[in-house]
Amino acid sequence: MPKDRRSPGPAPRPVPDGLDAVDRQLVRLLTADGRMPNNALAEAVGIAPSTCLTRVRSLRERGVIRGFHADVDLAALGQPLQALIAIRIGAHSRDEIDRFRTKVPRLPGVLSLFHVSGANDYLLHVSASTPDALREFVLDHLTADPAVTHAETSLIFEHVRATPDVRHSSTSRTPGS
């Protein structure tokens, strides 16, 4: 590959400027509860509310906090079926990968697209209303795509979201805690 061309995928993000213990604690608390009010966040960290607001704003501007998201009950939206679809791409040209990466996240029911290493190139997290709708999604959008040489679907029976332990920093844990 010529030196002036980068590998497929998004441009690397710069490493955020030094995060101190307060910044890391703010990130842990907001990861656990993205709707935590500023006053409660400031009190939990032991800083003034105005300082807290400035620090959270700085974390957002530096790209440490990329956004706040709702954890949605897909079944309540009529999409109770979830699956992970392992995808292999045939030609690993930059144009094909860029086209695929641009197209797939916009497809109906797509929750996440992961570029992975190993036998597969991508893992696609999708939701669907029924098994038939999932099958149609795979046939219409994946196996019909000329870049896709293989798609393997695994149903998700249960998804448990990790809940971070906000009481301890990763550097202050003792063995066995």
mmCIF file of N, CA, C and O in Angstrom, residues 49-94:
data_model
loop_
_atom_site.group_PDB
_atom_site.id
_atom_site.type_symbol
_atom_site.label_atom_id
_atom_site.label_comp_id
_atom_site.label_asym_id
_atom_site.label_seq_id
_atom_site.Cartn_x
_atom_site.Cartn_y
_atom_site.Cartn_z
ATOM 1 N N PRO A 49 -20.452 23.188 40.781
ATOM 2 C CA PRO A 49 -21.275 22.952 39.586
ATOM 3 C C PRO A 49 -20.757 23.665 38.335
ATOM 4 O O PRO A 49 -20.768 23.086 37.245
ATOM 5 N N SER A 50 -20.269 24.895 38.482
ATOM 6 C CA SER A 50 -19.751 25.617 37.308
ATOM 7 C C SER A 50 -18.498 24.935 36.755
ATOM 8 O O SER A 50 -18.315 24.828 35.543
ATOM 9 N N THR A 51 -17.650 24.446 37.646
ATOM 10 C CA THR A 51 -16.449 23.716 37.233
ATOM 11 C C THR A 51 -16.840 22.413 36.544
ATOM 12 O O THR A 51 -16.261 22.035 35.523
ATOM 13 N N CYS A 52 -17.841 21.740 37.090
ATOM 14 C CA CYS A 52 -18.320 20.481 36.515
ATOM 15 C C CYS A 52 -18.825 20.711 35.090
ATOM 16 O O CYS A 52 -18.488 19.969 34.171
ATOM 17 N N LEU A 53 -19.630 21.744 34.912
ATOM 18 C CA LEU A 53 -20.171 22.062 33.594
ATOM 19 C C LEU A 53 -19.049 22.337 32.597
ATOM 20 O O LEU A 53 -19.070 21.833 31.469
ATOM 21 N N THR A 54 -18.042 23.088 33.032
ATOM 22 C CA THR A 54 -16.898 23.398 32.164
ATOM 23 C C THR A 54 -16.136 22.134 31.801
ATOM 24 O O THR A 54 -15.736 21.943 30.651
ATOM 25 N N ARG A 55 -15.934 21.261 32.783
ATOM 26 C CA ARG A 55 -15.186 20.027 32.517
ATOM 27 C C ARG A 55 -15.947 19.094 31.578
ATOM 28 O O ARG A 55 -15.358 18.508 30.669
ATOM 29 N N VAL A 56 -17.249 18.936 31.784
ATOM 30 C CA VAL A 56 -18.045 18.067 30.904
ATOM 31 C C VAL A 56 -18.047 18.645 29.485
ATOM 32 O O VAL A 56 -17.898 17.912 28.502
ATOM 33 N N ARG A 57 -18.186 19.954 29.375
ATOM 34 C CA ARG A 57 -18.143 20.599 28.060
ATOM 35 C C ARG A 57 -16.799 20.327 27.392
ATOM 36 O O ARG A 57 -16.724 20.007 26.206
ATOM 37 N N SER A 58 -15.708 20.425 28.141
ATOM 38 C CA SER A 58 -14.377 20.159 27.601
ATOM 39 C C SER A 58 -14.237 18.701 27.155
ATOM 40 O O SER A 58 -13.651 18.416 26.108
ATOM 41 N N LEU A 59 -14.780 17.779 27.948
ATOM 42 C CA LEU A 59 -14.734 16.354 27.565
ATOM 43 C C LEU A 59 -15.473 16.122 26.253
ATOM 44 O O LEU A 59 -15.034 15.328 25.420
ATOM 45 N N ARG A 60 -16.581 16.814 26.061
ATOM 46 C CA ARG A 60 -17.332 16.698 24.797
ATOM 47 C C ARG A 60 -16.543 17.300 23.649
ATOM 48 O O ARG A 60 -16.447 16.715 22.576
ATOM 49 N N GLU A 61 -15.973 18.489 23.847
ATOM 50 C CA GLU A 61 -15.221 19.163 22.787
ATOM 51 C C GLU A 61 -13.987 18.377 22.371
ATOM 52 O O GLU A 61 -13.596 18.388 21.206
ATOM 53 N N ARG A 62 -13.372 17.666 23.314
ATOM 54 C CA ARG A 62 -12.177 16.870 23.008
ATOM 55 C C ARG A 62 -12.519 15.495 22.452
ATOM 56 O O ARG A 62 -11.630 14.737 22.099
ATOM 57 N N GLY A 63 -13.807 15.175 22.384
ATOM 58 C CA GLY A 63 -14.212 13.899 21.808
ATOM 59 C C GLY A 63 -14.158 12.734 22.776
ATOM 60 O O GLY A 63 -14.339 11.591 22.373
ATOM 61 N N VAL A 64 -13.899 12.991 24.060
ATOM 62 C CA VAL A 64 -13.900 11.915 25.054
ATOM 63 C C VAL A 64 -15.335 11.427 25.242
ATOM 64 O O VAL A 64 -15.603 10.231 25.216
ATOM 65 N N ILE A 65 -16.257 12.360 25.402
ATOM 66 C CA ILE A 65 -17.685 12.037 25.436
ATOM 67 C C ILE A 65 -18.224 12.374 24.052
ATOM 68 O O ILE A 65 -18.195 13.528 23.629
ATOM 69 N N ARG A 66 -18.674 11.349 23.335
ATOM 70 C CA ARG A 66 -19.121 11.550 21.958
ATOM 71 C C ARG A 66 -20.609 11.805 21.850
ATOM 72 O O ARG A 66 -21.083 12.217 20.810
ATOM 73 N N GLY A 67 -21.363 11.527 22.907
ATOM 74 C CA GLY A 67 -22.794 11.762 22.861
ATOM 75 C C GLY A 67 -23.475 11.072 24.026
ATOM 76 O O GLY A 67 -22.842 10.384 24.818
ATOM 77 N N PHE A 68 -24.768 11.311 24.120
ATOM 78 C CA PHE A 68 -25.593 10.690 25.148
ATOM 79 C C PHE A 68 -26.685 9.936 24.418
ATOM 80 O O PHE A 68 -27.274 10.453 23.469
ATOM 81 N N HIS A 69 -26.963 8.713 24.847
ATOM 82 C CA HIS A 69 -27.866 7.849 24.108
ATOM 83 C C HIS A 69 -28.925 7.251 25.024
ATOM 84 O O HIS A 69 -28.678 7.005 26.195
ATOM 85 N N ALA A 70 -30.072 6.978 24.438
ATOM 86 C CA ALA A 70 -31.142 6.320 25.179
ATOM 87 C C ALA A 70 -31.010 4.805 25.008
ATOM 88 O O ALA A 70 -30.705 4.319 23.922
ATOM 89 N N ASP A 71 -31.214 4.067 26.067
ATOM 90 C CA ASP A 71 -31.262 2.611 26.016
ATOM 91 C C ASP A 71 -32.723 2.251 25.763
ATOM 92 O O ASP A 71 -33.556 2.361 26.656
ATOM 93 N N VAL A 72 -33.036 1.849 24.547
ATOM 94 C CA VAL A 72 -34.414 1.670 24.102
ATOM 95 C C VAL A 72 -34.815 0.194 24.159
ATOM 96 O O VAL A 72 -34.040 -0.685 23.795
ATOM 97 N N ASP A 73 -36.040 -0.064 24.609
ATOM 98 C CA ASP A 73 -36.607 -1.412 24.599
ATOM 99 C C ASP A 73 -37.111 -1.676 23.182
ATOM 100 O O ASP A 73 -38.160 -1.181 22.773
ATOM 101 N N LEU A 74 -36.336 -2.436 22.411
ATOM 102 C CA LEU A 74 -36.683 -2.685 21.009
ATOM 103 C C LEU A 74 -38.004 -3.429 20.865
ATOM 104 O O LEU A 74 -38.748 -3.200 19.907
ATOM 105 N N ALA A 75 -38.320 -4.302 21.808
ATOM 106 C CA ALA A 75 -39.590 -5.032 21.749
ATOM 107 C C ALA A 75 -40.764 -4.064 21.849
ATOM 108 O O ALA A 75 -41.785 -4.247 21.166
ATOM 109 N N ALA A 76 -40.626 -3.018 22.656
ATOM 110 C CA ALA A 76 -41.693 -2.021 22.786
ATOM 111 C C ALA A 76 -41.894 -1.253 21.481
ATOM 112 O O ALA A 76 -42.962 -0.689 21.253
ATOM 113 N N LEU A 77 -40.884 -1.260 20.623
ATOM 114 C CA LEU A 77 -40.976 -0.600 19.318
ATOM 115 C C LEU A 77 -41.375 -1.564 18.207
ATOM 116 O O LEU A 77 -41.321 -1.214 17.033
ATOM 117 N N GLY A 78 -41.736 -2.793 18.590
ATOM 118 C CA GLY A 78 -42.134 -3.777 17.587
ATOM 119 C C GLY A 78 -40.971 -4.464 16.898
ATOM 120 O O GLY A 78 -41.134 -5.044 15.828
ATOM 121 N N GLN A 79 -39.775 -4.411 17.493
ATOM 122 C CA GLN A 79 -38.578 -5.038 16.928
ATOM 123 C C GLN A 79 -37.966 -5.989 17.967
ATOM 124 O O GLN A 79 -36.836 -5.791 18.405
ATOM 125 N N PRO A 80 -38.684 -7.039 18.373
ATOM 126 C CA PRO A 80 -38.205 -7.872 19.478
ATOM 127 C C PRO A 80 -37.048 -8.815 19.131
ATOM 128 O O PRO A 80 -36.380 -9.319 20.022
ATOM 129 N N LEU A 81 -36.821 -9.043 17.854
ATOM 130 C CA LEU A 81 -35.797 -9.991 17.423
ATOM 131 C C LEU A 81 -34.493 -9.251 17.148
ATOM 132 O O LEU A 81 -34.480 -8.264 16.413
ATOM 133 N N GLN A 82 -33.396 -9.718 17.765
ATOM 134 C CA GLN A 82 -32.078 -9.145 17.504
ATOM 135 C C GLN A 82 -31.151 -10.239 17.010
ATOM 136 O O GLN A 82 -31.305 -11.404 17.357
ATOM 137 N N ALA A 83 -30.186 -9.831 16.194
ATOM 138 C CA ALA A 83 -29.226 -10.783 15.661
ATOM 139 C C ALA A 83 -27.882 -10.105 15.446
ATOM 140 O O ALA A 83 -27.813 -8.884 15.271
ATOM 141 N N LEU A 84 -26.844 -10.925 15.466
ATOM 142 C CA LEU A 84 -25.513 -10.509 15.033
ATOM 143 C C LEU A 84 -25.252 -11.238 13.723
ATOM 144 O O LEU A 84 -25.449 -12.456 13.643
ATOM 145 N N ILE A 85 -24.836 -10.503 12.719
ATOM 146 C CA ILE A 85 -24.571 -11.095 11.413
ATOM 147 C C ILE A 85 -23.091 -10.906 11.102
ATOM 148 O O ILE A 85 -22.606 -9.770 11.028
ATOM 149 N N ALA A 86 -22.375 -12.030 10.961
ATOM 150 C CA ALA A 86 -20.963 -12.004 10.597
ATOM 151 C C ALA A 86 -20.887 -11.899 9.075
ATOM 152 O O ALA A 86 -21.532 -12.664 8.363
ATOM 153 N N ILE A 87 -20.085 -10.951 8.601
ATOM 154 C CA ILE A 87 -20.023 -10.676 7.162
ATOM 155 C C ILE A 87 -18.577 -10.729 6.694
ATOM 156 O O ILE A 87 -17.680 -10.184 7.336
ATOM 157 N N ARG A 88 -18.394 -11.394 5.544
ATOM 158 C CA ARG A 88 -17.092 -11.391 4.872
ATOM 159 C C ARG A 88 -17.238 -10.618 3.563
ATOM 160 O O ARG A 88 -18.196 -10.829 2.822
ATOM 161 N N ILE A 89 -16.268 -9.775 3.315
ATOM 162 C CA ILE A 89 -16.218 -8.995 2.083
ATOM 163 C C ILE A 89 -15.259 -9.695 1.131
ATOM 164 O O ILE A 89 -14.192 -10.155 1.549
ATOM 165 N N GLY A 90 -15.623 -9.762 -0.149
ATOM 166 C CA GLY A 90 -14.777 -10.449 -1.130
ATOM 167 C C GLY A 90 -13.548 -9.641 -1.503
ATOM 168 O O GLY A 90 -12.423 -10.030 -1.234
ATOM 169 N N ALA A 91 -13.755 -8.510 -2.136
ATOM 170 C CA ALA A 91 -12.651 -7.655 -2.567
ATOM 171 C C ALA A 91 -12.402 -6.605 -1.497
ATOM 172 O O ALA A 91 -13.295 -5.833 -1.168
ATOM 173 N N HIS A 92 -11.196 -6.597 -0.982
ATOM 174 C CA HIS A 92 -10.875 -5.645 0.084
ATOM 175 C C HIS A 92 -10.313 -4.341 -0.479
ATOM 176 O O HIS A 92 -9.325 -3.819 0.009
ATOM 177 N N SER A 93 -10.974 -3.835 -1.498
ATOM 178 C CA SER A 93 -10.538 -2.549 -2.040
ATOM 179 C C SER A 93 -11.117 -1.430 -1.181
ATOM 180 O O SER A 93 -12.182 -1.569 -0.586
ATOM 181 N N ARG A 94 -10.410 -0.338 -1.165
ATOM 182 C CA ARG A 94 -10.848 0.811 -0.377
ATOM 183 C C ARG A 94 -12.237 1.270 -0.810
ATOM 184 O O ARG A 94 -13.087 1.565 0.023
#
